[in-house]
mmCIF file of C-alpha atoms in Angstrom:
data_model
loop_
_atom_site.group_PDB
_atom_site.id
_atom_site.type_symbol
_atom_site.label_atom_id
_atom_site.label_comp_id
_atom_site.label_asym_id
_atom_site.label_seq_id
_atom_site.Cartn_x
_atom_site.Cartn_y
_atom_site.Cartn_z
ATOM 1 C CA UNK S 1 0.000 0.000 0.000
ATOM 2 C CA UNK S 2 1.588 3.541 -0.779
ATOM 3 C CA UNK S 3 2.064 5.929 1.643
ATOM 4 C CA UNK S 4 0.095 8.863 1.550
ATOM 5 C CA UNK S 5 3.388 11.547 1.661
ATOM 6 C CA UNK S 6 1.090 14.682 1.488
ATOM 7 C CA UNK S 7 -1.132 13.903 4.502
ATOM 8 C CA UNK S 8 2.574 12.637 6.777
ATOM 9 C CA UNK S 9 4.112 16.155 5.303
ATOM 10 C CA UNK S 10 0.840 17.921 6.671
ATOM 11 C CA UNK S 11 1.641 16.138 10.218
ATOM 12 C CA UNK S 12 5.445 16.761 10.180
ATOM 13 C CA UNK S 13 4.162 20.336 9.577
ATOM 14 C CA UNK S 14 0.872 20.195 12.629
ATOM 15 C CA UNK S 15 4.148 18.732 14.795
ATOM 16 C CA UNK S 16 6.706 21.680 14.016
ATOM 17 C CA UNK S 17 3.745 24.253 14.826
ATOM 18 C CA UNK S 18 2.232 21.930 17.636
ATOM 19 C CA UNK S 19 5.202 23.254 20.070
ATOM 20 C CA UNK S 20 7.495 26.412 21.011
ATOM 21 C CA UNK S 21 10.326 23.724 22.024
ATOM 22 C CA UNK S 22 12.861 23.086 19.636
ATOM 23 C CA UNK S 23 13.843 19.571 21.388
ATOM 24 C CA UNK S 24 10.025 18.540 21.162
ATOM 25 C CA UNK S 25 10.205 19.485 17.579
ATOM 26 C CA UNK S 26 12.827 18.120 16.386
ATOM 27 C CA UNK S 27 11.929 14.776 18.130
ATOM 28 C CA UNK S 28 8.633 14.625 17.043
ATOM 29 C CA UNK S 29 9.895 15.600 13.434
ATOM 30 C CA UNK S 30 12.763 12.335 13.135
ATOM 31 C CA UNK S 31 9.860 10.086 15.165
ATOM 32 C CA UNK S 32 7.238 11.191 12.076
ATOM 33 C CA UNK S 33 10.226 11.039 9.390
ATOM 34 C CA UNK S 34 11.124 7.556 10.953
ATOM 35 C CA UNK S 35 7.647 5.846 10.947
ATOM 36 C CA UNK S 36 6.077 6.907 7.631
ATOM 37 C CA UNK S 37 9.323 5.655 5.502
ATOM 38 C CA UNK S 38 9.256 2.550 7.532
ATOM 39 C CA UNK S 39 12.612 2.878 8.894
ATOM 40 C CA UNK S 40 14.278 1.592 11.781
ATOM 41 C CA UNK S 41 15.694 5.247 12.667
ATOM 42 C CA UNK S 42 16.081 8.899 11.705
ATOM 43 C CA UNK S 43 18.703 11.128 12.936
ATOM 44 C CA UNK S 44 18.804 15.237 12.884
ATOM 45 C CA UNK S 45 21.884 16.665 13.140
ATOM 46 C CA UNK S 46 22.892 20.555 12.806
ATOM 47 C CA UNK S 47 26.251 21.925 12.582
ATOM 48 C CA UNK S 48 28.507 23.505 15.237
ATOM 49 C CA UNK S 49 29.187 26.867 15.226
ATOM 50 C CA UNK S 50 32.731 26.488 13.796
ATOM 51 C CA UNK S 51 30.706 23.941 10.649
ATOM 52 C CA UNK S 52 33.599 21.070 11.400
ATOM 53 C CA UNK S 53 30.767 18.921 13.439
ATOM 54 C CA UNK S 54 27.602 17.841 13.279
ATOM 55 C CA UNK S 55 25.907 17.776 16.609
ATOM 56 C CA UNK S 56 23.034 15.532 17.511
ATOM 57 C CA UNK S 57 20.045 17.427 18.032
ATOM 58 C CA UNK S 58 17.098 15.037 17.929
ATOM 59 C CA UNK S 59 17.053 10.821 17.265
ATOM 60 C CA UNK S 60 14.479 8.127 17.099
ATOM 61 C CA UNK S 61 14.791 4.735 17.667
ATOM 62 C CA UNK S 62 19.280 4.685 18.047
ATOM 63 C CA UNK S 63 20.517 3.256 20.997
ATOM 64 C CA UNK S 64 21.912 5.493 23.595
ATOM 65 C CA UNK S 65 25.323 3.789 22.440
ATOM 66 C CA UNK S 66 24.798 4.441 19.033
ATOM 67 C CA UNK S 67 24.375 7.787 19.786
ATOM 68 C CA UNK S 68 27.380 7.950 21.697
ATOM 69 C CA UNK S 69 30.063 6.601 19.038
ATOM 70 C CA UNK S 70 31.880 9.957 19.002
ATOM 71 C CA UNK S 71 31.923 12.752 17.091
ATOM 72 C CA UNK S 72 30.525 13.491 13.661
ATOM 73 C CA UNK S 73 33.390 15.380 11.916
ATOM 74 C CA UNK S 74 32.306 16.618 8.787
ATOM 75 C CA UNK S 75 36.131 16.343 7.284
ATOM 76 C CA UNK S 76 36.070 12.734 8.263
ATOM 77 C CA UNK S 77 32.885 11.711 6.458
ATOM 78 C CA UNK S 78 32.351 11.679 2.967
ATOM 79 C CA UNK S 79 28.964 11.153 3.205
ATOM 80 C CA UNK S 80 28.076 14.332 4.974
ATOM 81 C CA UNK S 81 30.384 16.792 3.361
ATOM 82 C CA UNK S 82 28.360 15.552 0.125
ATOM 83 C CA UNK S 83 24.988 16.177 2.045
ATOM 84 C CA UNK S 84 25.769 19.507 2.971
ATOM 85 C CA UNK S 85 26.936 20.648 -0.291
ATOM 86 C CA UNK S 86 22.705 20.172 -0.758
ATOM 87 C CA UNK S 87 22.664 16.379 -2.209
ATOM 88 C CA UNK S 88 20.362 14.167 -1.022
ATOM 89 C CA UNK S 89 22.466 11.127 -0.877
ATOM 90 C CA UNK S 90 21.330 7.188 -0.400
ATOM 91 C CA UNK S 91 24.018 4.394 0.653
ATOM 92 C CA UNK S 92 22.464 1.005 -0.141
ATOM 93 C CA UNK S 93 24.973 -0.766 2.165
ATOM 94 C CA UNK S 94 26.541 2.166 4.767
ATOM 95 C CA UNK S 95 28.567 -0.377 6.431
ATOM 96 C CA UNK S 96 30.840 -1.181 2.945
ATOM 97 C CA UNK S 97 30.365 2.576 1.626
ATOM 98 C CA UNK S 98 33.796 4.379 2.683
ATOM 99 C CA UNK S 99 31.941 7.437 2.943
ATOM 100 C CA UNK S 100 30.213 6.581 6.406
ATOM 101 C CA UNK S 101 32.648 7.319 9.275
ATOM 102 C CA UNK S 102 31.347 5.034 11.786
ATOM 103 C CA UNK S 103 30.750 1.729 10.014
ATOM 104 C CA UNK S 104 31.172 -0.561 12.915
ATOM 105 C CA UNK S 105 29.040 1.216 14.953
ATOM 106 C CA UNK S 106 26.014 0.807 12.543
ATOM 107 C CA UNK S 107 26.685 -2.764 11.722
ATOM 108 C CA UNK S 108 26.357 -3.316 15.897
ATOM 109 C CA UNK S 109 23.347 -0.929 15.669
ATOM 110 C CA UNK S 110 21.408 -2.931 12.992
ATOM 111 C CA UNK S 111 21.549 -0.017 10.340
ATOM 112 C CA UNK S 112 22.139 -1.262 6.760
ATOM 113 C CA UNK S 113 20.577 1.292 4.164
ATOM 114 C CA UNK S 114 20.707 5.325 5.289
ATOM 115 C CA UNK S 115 18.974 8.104 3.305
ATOM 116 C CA UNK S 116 20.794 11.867 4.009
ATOM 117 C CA UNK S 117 19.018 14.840 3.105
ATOM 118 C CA UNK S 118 20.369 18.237 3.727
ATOM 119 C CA UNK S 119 18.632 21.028 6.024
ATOM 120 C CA UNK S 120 19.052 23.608 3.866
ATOM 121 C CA UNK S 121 17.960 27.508 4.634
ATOM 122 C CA UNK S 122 18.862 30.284 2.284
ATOM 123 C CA UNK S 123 21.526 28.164 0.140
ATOM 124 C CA UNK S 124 23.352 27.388 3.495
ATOM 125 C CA UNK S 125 23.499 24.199 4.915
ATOM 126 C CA UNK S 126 22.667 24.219 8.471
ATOM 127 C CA UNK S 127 22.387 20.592 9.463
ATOM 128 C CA UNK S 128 21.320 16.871 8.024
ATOM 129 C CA UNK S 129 18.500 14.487 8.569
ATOM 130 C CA UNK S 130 18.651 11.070 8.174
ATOM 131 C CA UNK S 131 17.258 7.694 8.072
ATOM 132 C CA UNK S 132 18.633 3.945 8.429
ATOM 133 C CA UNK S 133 16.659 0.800 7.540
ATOM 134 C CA UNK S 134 17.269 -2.146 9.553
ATOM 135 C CA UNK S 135 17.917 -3.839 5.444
ATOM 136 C CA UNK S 136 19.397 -3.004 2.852
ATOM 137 C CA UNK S 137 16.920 -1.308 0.412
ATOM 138 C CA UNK S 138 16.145 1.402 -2.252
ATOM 139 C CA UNK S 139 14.324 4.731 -1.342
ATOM 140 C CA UNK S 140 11.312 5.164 -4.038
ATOM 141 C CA UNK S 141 11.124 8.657 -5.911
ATOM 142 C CA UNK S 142 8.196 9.381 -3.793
ATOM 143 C CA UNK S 143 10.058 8.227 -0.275
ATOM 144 C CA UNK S 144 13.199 10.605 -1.577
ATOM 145 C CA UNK S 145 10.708 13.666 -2.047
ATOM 146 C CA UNK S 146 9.360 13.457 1.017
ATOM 147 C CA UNK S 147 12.413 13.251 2.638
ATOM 148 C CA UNK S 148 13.313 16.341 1.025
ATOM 149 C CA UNK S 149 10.309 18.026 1.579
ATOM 150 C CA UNK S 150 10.643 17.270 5.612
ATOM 151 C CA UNK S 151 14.204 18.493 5.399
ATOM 152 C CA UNK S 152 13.043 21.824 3.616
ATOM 153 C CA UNK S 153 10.027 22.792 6.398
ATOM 154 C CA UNK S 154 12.261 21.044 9.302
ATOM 155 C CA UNK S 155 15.372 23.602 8.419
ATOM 156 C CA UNK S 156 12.539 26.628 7.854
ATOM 157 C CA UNK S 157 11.388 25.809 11.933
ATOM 158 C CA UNK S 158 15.114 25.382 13.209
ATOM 159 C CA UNK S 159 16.491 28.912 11.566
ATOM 160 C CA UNK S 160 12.567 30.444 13.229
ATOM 161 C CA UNK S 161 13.305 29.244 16.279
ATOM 162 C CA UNK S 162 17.231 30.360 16.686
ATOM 163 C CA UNK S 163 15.553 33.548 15.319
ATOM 164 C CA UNK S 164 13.126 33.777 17.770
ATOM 165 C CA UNK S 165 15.491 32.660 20.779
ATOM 166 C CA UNK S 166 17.731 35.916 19.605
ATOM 167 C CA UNK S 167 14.809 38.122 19.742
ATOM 168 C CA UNK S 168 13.746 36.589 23.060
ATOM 169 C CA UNK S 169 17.460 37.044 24.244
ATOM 170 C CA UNK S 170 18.099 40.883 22.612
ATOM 171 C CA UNK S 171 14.314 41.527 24.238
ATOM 172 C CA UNK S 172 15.617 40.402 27.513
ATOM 173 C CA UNK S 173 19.223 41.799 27.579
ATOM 174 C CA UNK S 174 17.175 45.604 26.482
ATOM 175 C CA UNK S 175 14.514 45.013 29.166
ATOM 176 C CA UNK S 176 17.018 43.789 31.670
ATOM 177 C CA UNK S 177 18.623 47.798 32.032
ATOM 178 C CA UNK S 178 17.365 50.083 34.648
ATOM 179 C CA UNK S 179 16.975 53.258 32.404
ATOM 180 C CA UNK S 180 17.425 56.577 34.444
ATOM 181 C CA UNK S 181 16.436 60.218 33.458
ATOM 182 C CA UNK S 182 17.815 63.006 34.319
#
């Protein structure tokens, strides 16, 4: 039976506006992401400040030790320096693709196939999601849209809310001096 992509976009969309928490978000956006492409996982990811790492910002259904295999150095993984150049990139077999800088870890963890799609906002790459199948499989046309189309809206409600954490910040900092006059 075919997945109906429009209505799961709609509810990756209810679920970004559903919440003012980013973490919340971002969970329920990889646990959505996860469950309507059938896979055994989905990651987000966003880059550091200094773009040499990608830290993990939201995961659903990776082992605590998965999640713990070090860090993601974008110099050190083909894979991702590819995503964030804005390719959506599928590795049939991560384990035996060079690309994937932790290998061993995802043959312990189960993962076999991974689909990458950048989070993209204003030509810039901010981040990556991604999911792993528990087998090694294809990602339909329709399955690699989707995934694209999460990626687009997810990246839209990360760069909002770092927006609207500044403003909440700058409105604070302003609000925070005791103005005297003379």
């Amino acid at each position: 039976m075919p997945q109906d992509y429009f209505r799961a976009l709609r509810d990756v969309a209810l679920a970004i506006n559903a919440s003012l928490d980013p973490k919340d978000v971002l969970h329920k956006i990889s646990e959505h992401t996860a469950q309507t492409m059938n896979c055994k996982a989905c990651t987000i990811r966003l880059l550091d400040s200094t773009g040499h790492f990608l830290l993990p910002s939201a995961a659903y259904g990776l082992s605590a030790t998965y999640m713990r295999k070090g860090p993601v150095e974008v110099a050190k993984s083909g894979l991702d320096g590819e995503v964030l150049k804005g390719k959506l990139i599928h590795l049939r077999d991560a384990c035996s693709d060079g690309r994937f800088q932790y290998p061993e870890s995802a043959k312990a963890e189960g993962l076999v196939s991974v689909l990458s799609a950048p989070l993209m906002v204003n030509g810039k790459a901010i981040g990556i999601l991604r999911v792993y199948s528990s087998e090694e499989r294809d990602f339909t046309p329709d399955e690699c849209d989707f995934m694209l189309g999460v990626a687009n809206i997810s990246a839209i409600a990360i760069e909002n809310a770092r927006m609207h954490e500044a403003t909440r910040l700058n409105y604070e900092l302003l609000t925070s001096y005791n103005y005297q006059v003379f």
